[in-house]
Coordinates of C-alpha atoms in Angstrom, one line a residue:
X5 CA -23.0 4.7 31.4
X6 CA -23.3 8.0 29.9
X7 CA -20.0 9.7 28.2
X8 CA -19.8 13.4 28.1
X9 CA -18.7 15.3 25.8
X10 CA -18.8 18.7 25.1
X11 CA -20.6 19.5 21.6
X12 CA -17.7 21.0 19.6
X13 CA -15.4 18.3 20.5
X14 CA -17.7 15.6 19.5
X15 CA -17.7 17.3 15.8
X16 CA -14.3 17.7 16.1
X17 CA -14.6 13.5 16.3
X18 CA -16.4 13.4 12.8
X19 CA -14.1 15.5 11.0
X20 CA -10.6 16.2 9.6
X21 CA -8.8 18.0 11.9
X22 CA -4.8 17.6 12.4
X23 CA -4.7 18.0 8.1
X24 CA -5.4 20.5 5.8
X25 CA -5.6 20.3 1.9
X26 CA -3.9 23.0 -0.3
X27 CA -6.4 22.1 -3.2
X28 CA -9.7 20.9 -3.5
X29 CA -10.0 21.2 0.2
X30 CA -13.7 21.6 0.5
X31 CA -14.1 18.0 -1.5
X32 CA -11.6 16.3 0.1
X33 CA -12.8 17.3 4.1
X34 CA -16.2 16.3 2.3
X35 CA -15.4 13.3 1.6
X36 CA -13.6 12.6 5.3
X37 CA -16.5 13.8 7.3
X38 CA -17.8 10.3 8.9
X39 CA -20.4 11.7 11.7
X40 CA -21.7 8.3 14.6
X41 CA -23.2 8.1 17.8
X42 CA -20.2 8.5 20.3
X43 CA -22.3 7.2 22.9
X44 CA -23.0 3.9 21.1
X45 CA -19.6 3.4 20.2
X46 CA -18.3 4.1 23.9
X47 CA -20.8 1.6 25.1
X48 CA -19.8 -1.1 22.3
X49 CA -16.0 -0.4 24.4
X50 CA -17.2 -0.4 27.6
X51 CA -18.3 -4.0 26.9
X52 CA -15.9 -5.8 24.7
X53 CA -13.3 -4.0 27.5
X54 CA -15.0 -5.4 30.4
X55 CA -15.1 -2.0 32.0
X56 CA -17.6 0.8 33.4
X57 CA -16.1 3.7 32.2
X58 CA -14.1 5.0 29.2
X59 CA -11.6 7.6 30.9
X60 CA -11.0 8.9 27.5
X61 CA -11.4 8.7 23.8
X62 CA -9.0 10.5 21.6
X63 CA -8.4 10.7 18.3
X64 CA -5.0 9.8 17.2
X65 CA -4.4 10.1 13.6
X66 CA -6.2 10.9 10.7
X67 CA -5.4 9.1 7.2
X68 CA -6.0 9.3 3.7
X69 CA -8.4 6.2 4.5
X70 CA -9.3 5.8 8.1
X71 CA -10.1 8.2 11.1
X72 CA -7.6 6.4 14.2
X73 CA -9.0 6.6 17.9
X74 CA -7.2 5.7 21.2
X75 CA -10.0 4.5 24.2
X76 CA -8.8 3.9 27.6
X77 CA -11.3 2.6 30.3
X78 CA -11.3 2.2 34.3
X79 CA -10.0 -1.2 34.5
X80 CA -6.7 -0.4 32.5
X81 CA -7.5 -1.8 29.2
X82 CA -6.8 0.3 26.0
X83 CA -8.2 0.0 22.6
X84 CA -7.6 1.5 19.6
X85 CA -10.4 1.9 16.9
X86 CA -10.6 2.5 13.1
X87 CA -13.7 3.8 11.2
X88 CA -12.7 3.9 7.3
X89 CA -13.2 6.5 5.2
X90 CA -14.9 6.1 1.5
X91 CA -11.9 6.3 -0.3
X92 CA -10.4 3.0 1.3
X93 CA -12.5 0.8 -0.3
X94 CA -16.1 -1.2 -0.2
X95 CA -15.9 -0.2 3.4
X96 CA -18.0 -3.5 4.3
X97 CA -16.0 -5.5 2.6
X98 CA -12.8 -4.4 3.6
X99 CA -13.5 -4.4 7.8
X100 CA -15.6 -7.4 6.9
X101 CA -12.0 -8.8 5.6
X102 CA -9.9 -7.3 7.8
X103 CA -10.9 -8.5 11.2
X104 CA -11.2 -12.1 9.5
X105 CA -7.4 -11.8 7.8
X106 CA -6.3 -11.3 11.6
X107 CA -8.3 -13.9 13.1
X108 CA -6.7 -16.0 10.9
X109 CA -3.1 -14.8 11.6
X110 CA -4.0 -15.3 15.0
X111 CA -4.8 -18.9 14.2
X112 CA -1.1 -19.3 12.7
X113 CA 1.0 -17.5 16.2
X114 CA 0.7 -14.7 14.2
X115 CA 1.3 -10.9 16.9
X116 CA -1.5 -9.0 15.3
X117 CA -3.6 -7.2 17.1
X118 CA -6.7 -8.8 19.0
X119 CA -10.2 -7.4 17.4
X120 CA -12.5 -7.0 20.6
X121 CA -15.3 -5.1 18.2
X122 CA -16.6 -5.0 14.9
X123 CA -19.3 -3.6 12.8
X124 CA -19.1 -4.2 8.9
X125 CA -22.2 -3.1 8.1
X126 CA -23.5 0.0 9.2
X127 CA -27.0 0.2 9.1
X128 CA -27.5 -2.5 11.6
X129 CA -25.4 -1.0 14.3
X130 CA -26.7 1.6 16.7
X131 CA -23.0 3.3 15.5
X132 CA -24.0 4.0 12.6
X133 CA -20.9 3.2 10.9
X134 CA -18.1 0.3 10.2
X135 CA -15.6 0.1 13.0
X136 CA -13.0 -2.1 14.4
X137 CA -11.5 -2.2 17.7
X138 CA -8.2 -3.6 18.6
X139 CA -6.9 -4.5 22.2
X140 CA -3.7 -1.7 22.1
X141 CA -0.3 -3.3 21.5
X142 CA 2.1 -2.2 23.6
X143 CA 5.6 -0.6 21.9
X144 CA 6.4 1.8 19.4
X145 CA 6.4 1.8 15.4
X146 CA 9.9 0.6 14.4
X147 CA 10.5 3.1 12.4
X148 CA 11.1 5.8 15.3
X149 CA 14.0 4.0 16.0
X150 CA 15.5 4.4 12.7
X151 CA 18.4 6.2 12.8
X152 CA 21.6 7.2 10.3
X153 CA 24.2 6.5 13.5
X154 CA 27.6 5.7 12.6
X155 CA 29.4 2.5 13.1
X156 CA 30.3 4.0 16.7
X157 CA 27.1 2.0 17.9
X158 CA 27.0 -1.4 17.5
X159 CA 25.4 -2.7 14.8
X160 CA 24.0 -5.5 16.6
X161 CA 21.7 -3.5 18.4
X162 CA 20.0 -1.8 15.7
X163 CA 16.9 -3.2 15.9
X164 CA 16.1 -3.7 12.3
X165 CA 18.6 -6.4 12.8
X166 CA 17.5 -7.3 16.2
X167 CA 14.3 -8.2 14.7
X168 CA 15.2 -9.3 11.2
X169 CA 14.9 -13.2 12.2
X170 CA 11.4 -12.3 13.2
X171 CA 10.6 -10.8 10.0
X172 CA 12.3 -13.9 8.3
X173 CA 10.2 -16.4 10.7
X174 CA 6.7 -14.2 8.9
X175 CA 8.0 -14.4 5.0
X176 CA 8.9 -18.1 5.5
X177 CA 5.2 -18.8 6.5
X178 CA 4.1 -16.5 3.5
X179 CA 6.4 -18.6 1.4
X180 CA 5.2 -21.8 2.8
X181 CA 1.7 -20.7 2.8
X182 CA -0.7 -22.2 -0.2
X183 CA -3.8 -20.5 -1.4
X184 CA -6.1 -22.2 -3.9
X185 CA -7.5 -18.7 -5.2
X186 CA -6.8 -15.1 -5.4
X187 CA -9.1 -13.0 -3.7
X188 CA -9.5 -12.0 0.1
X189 CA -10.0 -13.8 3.4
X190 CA -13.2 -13.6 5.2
X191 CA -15.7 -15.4 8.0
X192 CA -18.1 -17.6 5.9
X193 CA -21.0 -16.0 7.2
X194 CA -20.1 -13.3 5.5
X195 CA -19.8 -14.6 2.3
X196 CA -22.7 -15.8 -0.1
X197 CA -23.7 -19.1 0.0
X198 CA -22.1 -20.2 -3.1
X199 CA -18.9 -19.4 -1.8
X200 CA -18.6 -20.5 1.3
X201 CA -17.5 -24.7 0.2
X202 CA -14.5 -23.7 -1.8
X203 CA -11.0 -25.0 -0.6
X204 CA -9.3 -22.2 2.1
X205 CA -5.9 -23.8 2.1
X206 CA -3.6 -25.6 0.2
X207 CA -1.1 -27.0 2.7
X208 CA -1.7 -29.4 5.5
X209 CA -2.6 -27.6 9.0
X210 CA -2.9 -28.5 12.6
X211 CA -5.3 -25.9 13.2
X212 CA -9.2 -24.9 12.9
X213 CA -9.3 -23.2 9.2
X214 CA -12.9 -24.0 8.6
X215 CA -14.5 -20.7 9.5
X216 CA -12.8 -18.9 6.8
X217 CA -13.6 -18.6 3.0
X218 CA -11.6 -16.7 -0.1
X219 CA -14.0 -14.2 -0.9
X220 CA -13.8 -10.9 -3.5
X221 CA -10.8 -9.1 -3.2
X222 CA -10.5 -5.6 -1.5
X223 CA -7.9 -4.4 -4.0
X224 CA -9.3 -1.0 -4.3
X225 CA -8.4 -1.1 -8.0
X226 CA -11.5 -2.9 -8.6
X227 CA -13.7 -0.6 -6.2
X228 CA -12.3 3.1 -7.1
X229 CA -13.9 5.6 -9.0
X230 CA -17.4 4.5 -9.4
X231 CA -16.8 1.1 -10.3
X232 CA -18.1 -0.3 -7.0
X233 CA -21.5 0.4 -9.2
X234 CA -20.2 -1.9 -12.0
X235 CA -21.3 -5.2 -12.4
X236 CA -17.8 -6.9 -12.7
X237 CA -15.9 -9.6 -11.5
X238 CA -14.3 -9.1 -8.2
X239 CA -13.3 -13.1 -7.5
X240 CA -12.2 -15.3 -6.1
X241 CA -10.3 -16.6 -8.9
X242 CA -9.1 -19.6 -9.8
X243 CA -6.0 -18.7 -11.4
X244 CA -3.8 -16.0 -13.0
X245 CA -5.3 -15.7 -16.4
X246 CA -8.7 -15.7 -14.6
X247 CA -7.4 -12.8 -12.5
X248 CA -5.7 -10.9 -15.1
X249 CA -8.7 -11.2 -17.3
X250 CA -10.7 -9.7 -15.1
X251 CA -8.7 -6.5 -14.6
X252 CA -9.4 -5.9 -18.9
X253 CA -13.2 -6.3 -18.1
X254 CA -12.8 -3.9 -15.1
X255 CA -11.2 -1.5 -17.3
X256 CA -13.7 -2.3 -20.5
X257 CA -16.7 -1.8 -18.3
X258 CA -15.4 1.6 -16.8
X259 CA -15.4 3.2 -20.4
X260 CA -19.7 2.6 -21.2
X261 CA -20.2 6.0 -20.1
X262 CA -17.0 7.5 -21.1
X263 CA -18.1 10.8 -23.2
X264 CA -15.0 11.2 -25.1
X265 CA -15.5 8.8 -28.0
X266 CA -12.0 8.9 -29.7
X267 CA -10.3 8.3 -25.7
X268 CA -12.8 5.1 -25.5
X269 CA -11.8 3.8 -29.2
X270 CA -8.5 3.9 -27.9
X271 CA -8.4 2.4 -24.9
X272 CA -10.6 -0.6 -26.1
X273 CA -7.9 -1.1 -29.0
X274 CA -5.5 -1.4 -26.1
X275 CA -7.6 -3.9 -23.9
X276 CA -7.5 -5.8 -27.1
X277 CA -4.2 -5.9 -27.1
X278 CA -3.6 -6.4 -23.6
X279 CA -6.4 -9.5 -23.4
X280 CA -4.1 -10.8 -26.3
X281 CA -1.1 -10.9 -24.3
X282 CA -2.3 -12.4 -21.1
X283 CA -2.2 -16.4 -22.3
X284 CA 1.6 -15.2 -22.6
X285 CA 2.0 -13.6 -19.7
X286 CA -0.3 -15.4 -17.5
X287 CA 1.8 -17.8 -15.4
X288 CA -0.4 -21.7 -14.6
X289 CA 2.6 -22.3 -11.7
X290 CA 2.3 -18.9 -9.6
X291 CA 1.5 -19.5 -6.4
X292 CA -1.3 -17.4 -4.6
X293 CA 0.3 -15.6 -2.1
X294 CA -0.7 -13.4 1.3
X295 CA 1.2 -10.5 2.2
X296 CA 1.0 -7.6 4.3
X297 CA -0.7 -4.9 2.6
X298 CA 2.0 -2.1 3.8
X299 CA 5.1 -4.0 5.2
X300 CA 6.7 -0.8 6.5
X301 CA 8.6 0.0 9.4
X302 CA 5.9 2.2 10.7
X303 CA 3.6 -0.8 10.7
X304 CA 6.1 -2.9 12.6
X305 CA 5.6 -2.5 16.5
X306 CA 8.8 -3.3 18.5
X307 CA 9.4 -2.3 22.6
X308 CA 11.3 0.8 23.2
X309 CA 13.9 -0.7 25.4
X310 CA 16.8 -2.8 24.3
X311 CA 17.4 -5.3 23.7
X312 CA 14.2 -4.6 21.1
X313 CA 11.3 -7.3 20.9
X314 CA 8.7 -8.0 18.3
X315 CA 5.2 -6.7 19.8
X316 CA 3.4 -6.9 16.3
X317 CA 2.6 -6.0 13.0
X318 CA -0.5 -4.0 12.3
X319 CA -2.7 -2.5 9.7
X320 CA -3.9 -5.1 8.1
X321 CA -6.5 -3.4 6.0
X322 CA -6.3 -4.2 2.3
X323 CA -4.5 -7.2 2.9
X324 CA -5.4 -9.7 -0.7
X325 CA -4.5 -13.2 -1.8
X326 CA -2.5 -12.0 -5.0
X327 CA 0.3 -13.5 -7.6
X328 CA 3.3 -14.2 -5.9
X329 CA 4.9 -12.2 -8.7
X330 CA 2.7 -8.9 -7.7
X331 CA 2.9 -9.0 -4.0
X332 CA 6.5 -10.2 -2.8
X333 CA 9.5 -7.6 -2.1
X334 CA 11.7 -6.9 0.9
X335 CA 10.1 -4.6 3.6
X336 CA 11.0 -1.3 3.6
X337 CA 14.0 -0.8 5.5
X338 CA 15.4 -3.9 4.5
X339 CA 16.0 -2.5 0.1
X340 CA 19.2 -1.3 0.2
X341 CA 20.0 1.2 -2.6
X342 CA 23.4 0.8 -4.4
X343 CA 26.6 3.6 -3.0
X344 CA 29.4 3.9 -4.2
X345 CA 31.4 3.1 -0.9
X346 CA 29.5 0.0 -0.1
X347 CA 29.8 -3.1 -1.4
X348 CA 26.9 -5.6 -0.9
X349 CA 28.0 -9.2 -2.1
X350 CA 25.0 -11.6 -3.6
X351 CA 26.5 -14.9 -2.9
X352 CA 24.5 -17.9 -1.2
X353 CA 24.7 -15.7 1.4
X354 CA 24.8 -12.0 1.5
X355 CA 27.8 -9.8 2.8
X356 CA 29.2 -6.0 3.2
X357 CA 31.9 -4.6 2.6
X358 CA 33.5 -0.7 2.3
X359 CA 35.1 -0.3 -1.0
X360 CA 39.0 0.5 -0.7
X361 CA 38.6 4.7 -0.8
X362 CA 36.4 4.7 2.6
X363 CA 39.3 6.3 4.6
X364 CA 40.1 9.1 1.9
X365 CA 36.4 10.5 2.3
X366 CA 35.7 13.8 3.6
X367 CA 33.8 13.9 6.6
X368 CA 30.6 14.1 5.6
X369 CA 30.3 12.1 2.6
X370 CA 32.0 9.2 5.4
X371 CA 29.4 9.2 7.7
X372 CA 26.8 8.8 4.6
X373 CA 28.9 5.8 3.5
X374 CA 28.7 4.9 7.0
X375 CA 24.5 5.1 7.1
X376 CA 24.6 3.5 3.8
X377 CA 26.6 0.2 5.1
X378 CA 24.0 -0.2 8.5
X379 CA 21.2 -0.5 5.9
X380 CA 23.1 -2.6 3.8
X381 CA 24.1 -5.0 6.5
X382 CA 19.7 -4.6 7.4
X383 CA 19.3 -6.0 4.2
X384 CA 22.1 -8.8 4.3
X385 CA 20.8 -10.1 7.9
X386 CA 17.1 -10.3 6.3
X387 CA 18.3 -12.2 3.4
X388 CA 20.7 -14.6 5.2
X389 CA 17.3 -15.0 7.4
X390 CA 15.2 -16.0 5.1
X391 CA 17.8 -17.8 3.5
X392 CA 18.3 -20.1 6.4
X393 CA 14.2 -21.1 5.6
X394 CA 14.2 -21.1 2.1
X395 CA 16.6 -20.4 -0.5
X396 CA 14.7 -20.4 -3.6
X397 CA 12.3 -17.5 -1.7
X398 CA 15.3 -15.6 -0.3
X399 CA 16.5 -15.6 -4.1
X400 CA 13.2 -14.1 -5.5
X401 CA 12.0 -12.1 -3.0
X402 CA 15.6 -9.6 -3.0
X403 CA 17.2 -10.7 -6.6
X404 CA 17.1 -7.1 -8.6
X405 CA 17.5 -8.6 -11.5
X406 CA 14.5 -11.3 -11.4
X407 CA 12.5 -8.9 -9.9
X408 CA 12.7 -5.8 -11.9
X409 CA 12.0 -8.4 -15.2
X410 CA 8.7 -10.0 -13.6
X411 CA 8.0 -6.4 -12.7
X412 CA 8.1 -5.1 -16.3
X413 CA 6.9 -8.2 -17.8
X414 CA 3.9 -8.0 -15.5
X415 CA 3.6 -4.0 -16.0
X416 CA 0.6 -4.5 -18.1
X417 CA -1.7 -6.0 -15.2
X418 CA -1.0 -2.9 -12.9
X419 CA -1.5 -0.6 -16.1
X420 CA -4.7 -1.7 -18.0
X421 CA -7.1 -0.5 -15.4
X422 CA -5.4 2.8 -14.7
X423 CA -5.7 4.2 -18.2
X424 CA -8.3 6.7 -17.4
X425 CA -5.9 8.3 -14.4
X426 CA -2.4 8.4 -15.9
X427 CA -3.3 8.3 -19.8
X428 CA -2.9 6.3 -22.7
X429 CA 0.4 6.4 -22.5
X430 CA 0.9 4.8 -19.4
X431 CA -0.4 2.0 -20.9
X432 CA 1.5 1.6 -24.1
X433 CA 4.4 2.3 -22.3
X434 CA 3.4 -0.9 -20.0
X435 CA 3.6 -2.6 -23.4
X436 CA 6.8 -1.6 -24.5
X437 CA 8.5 -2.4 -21.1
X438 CA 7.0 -5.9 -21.6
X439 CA 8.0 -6.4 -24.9
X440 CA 11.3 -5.0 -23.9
X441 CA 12.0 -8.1 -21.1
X442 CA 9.7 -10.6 -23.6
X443 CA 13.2 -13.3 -24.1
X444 CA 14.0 -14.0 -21.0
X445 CA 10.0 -15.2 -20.4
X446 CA 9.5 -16.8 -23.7
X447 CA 10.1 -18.1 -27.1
X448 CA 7.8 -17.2 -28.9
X449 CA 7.3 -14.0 -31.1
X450 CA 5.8 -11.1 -28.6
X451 CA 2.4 -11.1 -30.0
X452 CA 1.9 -7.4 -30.4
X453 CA 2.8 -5.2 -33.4
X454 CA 5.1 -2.7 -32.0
X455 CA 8.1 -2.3 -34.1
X456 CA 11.3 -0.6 -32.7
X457 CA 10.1 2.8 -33.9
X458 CA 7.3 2.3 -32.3
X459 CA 8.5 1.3 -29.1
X460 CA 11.0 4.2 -29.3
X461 CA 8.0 6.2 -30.0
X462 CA 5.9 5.1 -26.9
X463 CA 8.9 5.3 -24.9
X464 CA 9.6 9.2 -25.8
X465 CA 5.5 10.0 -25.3
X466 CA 6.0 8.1 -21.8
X467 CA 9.0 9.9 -20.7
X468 CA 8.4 13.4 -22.0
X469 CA 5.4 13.1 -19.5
X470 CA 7.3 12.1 -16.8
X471 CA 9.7 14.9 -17.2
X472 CA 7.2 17.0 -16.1
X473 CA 5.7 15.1 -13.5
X474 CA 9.5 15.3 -12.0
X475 CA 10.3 18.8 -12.9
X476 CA 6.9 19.7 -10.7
X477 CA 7.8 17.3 -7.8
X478 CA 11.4 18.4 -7.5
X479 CA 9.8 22.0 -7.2
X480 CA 7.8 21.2 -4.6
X481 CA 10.3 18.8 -2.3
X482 CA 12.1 22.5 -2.8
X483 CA 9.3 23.9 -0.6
X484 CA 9.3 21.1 1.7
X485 CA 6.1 19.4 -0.1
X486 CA 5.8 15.7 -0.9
X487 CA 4.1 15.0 -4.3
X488 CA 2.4 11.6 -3.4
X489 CA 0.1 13.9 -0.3
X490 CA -1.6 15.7 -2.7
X491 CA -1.8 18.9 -1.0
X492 CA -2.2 17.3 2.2
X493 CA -0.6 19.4 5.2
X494 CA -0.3 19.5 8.8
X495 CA -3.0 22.0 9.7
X496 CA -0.4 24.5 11.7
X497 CA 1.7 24.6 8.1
X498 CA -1.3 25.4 5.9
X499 CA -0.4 29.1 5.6
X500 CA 3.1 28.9 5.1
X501 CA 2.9 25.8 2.3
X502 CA 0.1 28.3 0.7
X503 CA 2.2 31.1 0.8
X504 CA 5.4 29.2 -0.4
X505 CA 3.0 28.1 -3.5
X506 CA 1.9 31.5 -4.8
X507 CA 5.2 33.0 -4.6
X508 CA 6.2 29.5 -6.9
X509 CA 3.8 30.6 -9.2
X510 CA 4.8 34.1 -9.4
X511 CA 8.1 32.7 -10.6
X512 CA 6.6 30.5 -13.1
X513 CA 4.4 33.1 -14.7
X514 CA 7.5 35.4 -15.1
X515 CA 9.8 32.8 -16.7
X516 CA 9.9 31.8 -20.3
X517 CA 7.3 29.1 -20.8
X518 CA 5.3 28.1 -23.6
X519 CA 2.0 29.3 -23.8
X520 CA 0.1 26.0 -23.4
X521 CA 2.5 25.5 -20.0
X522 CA 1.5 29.6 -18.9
X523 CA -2.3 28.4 -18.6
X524 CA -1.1 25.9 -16.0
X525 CA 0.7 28.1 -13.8
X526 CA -2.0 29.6 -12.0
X527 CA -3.2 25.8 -10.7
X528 CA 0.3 25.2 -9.9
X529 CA 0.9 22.3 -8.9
X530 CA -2.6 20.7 -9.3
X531 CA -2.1 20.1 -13.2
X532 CA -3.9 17.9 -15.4
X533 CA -1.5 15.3 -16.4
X534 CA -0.7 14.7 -12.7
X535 CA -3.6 12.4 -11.3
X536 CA -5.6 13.0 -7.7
X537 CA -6.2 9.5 -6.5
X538 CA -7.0 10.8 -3.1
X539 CA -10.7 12.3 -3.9
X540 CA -11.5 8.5 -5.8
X541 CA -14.4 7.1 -3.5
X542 CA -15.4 3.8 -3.6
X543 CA -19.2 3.9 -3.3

């Protein structure tokens, strides 16, 4: 059946339209523009809904990585589909690994969304380009129903805790879960022959698990910036040295064309020292882990009416078999940040208290001691949760301590292949924080030469650096602009944010700054030593 459409809203379909950039907007809208045939995907719908006409296609929400439509059709049914941008990934390999992640959630009682359509590779649909279509899950993203309320409502109907044995009942399967490789989850057809016969699973199961395979991950790490051209290896991998070894020779093979010389000298000296540390650092009892790729309250779908129900957990995409150690940390609403009216006790089991002076605050500073204990208590009920499955992955998953030193002695992983887009420095900063944590992991001499001096050295570089990368954030959260968007803007607020940032730079260029820092202003806040990860494709 034919869908009309008038012309101007079908390119409105193709491009970015509920966003503007406030730099390098031409490359970034570029880059976004993702043109099909609307009339193939509507009929793709119209079958895997069972239905004879789509009553309307909208498009919902437009990301940094994926274009987000809404379909609904004469028989009820209601979809929502995702075409991926560029920048997401190996766009084949990602939907590819996607729709097979969830298929095998599904397999585990798992409330992800059921994929009804799917095109990973683009130039055998009549599309034209990858696509997934979910059956609609009914609800609304947790986090609209985070509030600050004051203990006058009853905590236990705030449905972060309603839920929080649900979330428990997911992280005990992730604990529980045992992969025999780090990479990603896909069908086997999908997959080269050669890697279709390897082990899937490491625990005994009930279920079917023999149409999936551990394929090449989709961490975009290994795709970004032109390195989906590279030659490299992209797994699976059989262990942790194997994977961190791989992330040198990612970073190593990025630099053949690099034409600053000196830079390149540099950085190879460092992924010297960095190969040297991994038979240190590189852990033979990590387990392979699955996690959600973006375990956020906006990601979590719950019903609107109380008492609030788990519907499901979506966005799945990017989702990798990865070191316990790099993947698990309580979801976001669930990391309670120290006050200094709230007590949270790390017993066996978690508790909350008030500290003593709670009835000599001023209003206002009470109810934010007040906001401060509901999220504390979030985080208690999730831990006692989890406890109650398993105490050792309660204990790691929320312990500060443990996990800010596996952080830092792990800092060098997440660091060696970013060298090009934060500096130098980021990476022999990595190495200090390593070296700083290197006693509690082991006892033998840290096998880099980096005296104290040094490290003090490093450490200075690192922070001077970030000092300015703060100064220019707090500027613009002053204007009412998040640093981590990159310039990205509702489209109704382009002219005011554009206006707010000239007259930011009119004050800059009339203060006292050094000259080096005056050439800067007029780019303002689009500086060099702040990085643009949102124009990276990954062709």
């Amino acid at each position: 059946m034919l869908f009309h459409i008038d012309a101007n809203k079908e390119r409105e379909l193709f491009s970015v339209t509920m966003y503007r950039w406030l730099h390098d907007e031409e490359r970034q809208r570029a880059i976004r523009h993702v043109p099909f045939s609307v009339q193939a995907f509507v009929d793709v719908a119209l079958k895997a809904a069972n239905a004879t006409e789509c009553v309307s296609l909208t498009k919902v929400q437009e990301g940094l990585h994926n274009r987000v439509f809404a379909l609904k059709f004469n028989n009820g049914v209601e979809f929502i589909a995702k075409i991926p941008f560029p920048t997401i990934g190996p766009k084949r390999l990602c939907t590819a690994s996607e729709v097979a992640t969830l298929d095998f959630l599904r397999t585990k009682m798992f409330p992800v969304p059921v994929v009804r359509a799917w095109c990973s590779r683009a130039e055998s649909s009549p599309v034209r380009v990858e696509y997934i279509m979910y059956e609609k899950i009914p609800g609304i993203p947790l986090v609209q129903l985070d509030t600050n309320d004051t203990l006058s409502e009853d905590l236990e109907e705030d449905p972060f805790i309603e839920i929080a044995p649900h979330i428990a009942g997911v992280v005990y399967f992730f604990s529980r879960a045992r992969f025999p490789q780090f990479g990603s989850i896909y069908y086997k057809e999908d997959m080269p022959d050669f890697l279709r016969g390897g082990p899937f699973y490491g625990i005994p199961i009930e279920d079917d698990t023999s149409r999936f395979c551990i394929g090449p991950t989709v961490d975009r790490e290994f795709w970004r910036a032109g390195r989906a051209a590279l030659g490299i290896d992209r797994g699976p991998w059989p262990d942790m040295r194997s994977w961190m070894l791989a992330a040198s020779a990612c970073a190593r093979a990025s630099l053949e064309t690099h034409p600053d010389d000196a830079f390149k000298a540099e950085y190879l000296r460092l992924i010297a020292d960095y190969e040297r540390l991994v038979p240190h650092i590189a852990r033979k009892d990590t387990k392979a882990i699955l996690w959600h790729p973006d375990f956020w309250p906006r990601n979590i779908i719950v019903s609107p009416e109380k008492p609030h129900t788990l519907q499901g957990y979506i966005d799945w995409s990017g989702a990798t078999i990865s070191p316990f150690e790099m993947q698990v940390e309580p979801p976001a609403g669930y990391d309670f940040d120290e006050h200094p009216h709230v007590v949270l006790n790390k017993g066996e089991e978690y508790s909350v208290d008030f500290s003593s002076e709670i009835d000599e605050l001023a209003p206002q500073e009470r109810n934010d001691a007040m906001a401060a204990y509901r999220h504390a208590v979030r985080t208690a009920v999730l831990y006692n949760s989890v406890h109650e499955h398993d105490a050792h992955f309660a204990k790691a998953m929320f312990g500060p301590h443990v996990k800010a030193a596996k952080r830092c002695f792990l800092f060098p992983v997440e660091a060696i292949t970013r060298g090009e887009t934060f500096g130098l420095a980021f990476v022999r900063y990595s190495f200090v924080q390593c070296r700083s944590v290197w006693r509690y992991f082991s006892d033998a001499p840290f096998p880099l030469d980096i005296s104290d001096e040094d490290a003090a050295r490093i450490s200075a570089e690192w922070w001077a650096l970030t000092r300015k990368s703060e100064e220019r954030d707090k500027l613009m959260e002053q204007i009412g602009l998040q640093a981590t968007q990159e310039g990205l803007v509702g489209a109704e607020d382009y002219e005011i944010f554009h206006s707010r940032i000239e007259m930011v730079r009119q004050q800059l260029a009339a203060s006292d700054l050094p000259p080096d820092e005056k050439e800067l202003v007029r780019n303002w806040p689009w500086v060099p030593y702040i990085p643009m990860v949102s124009t990276e494709t990954c062709y």
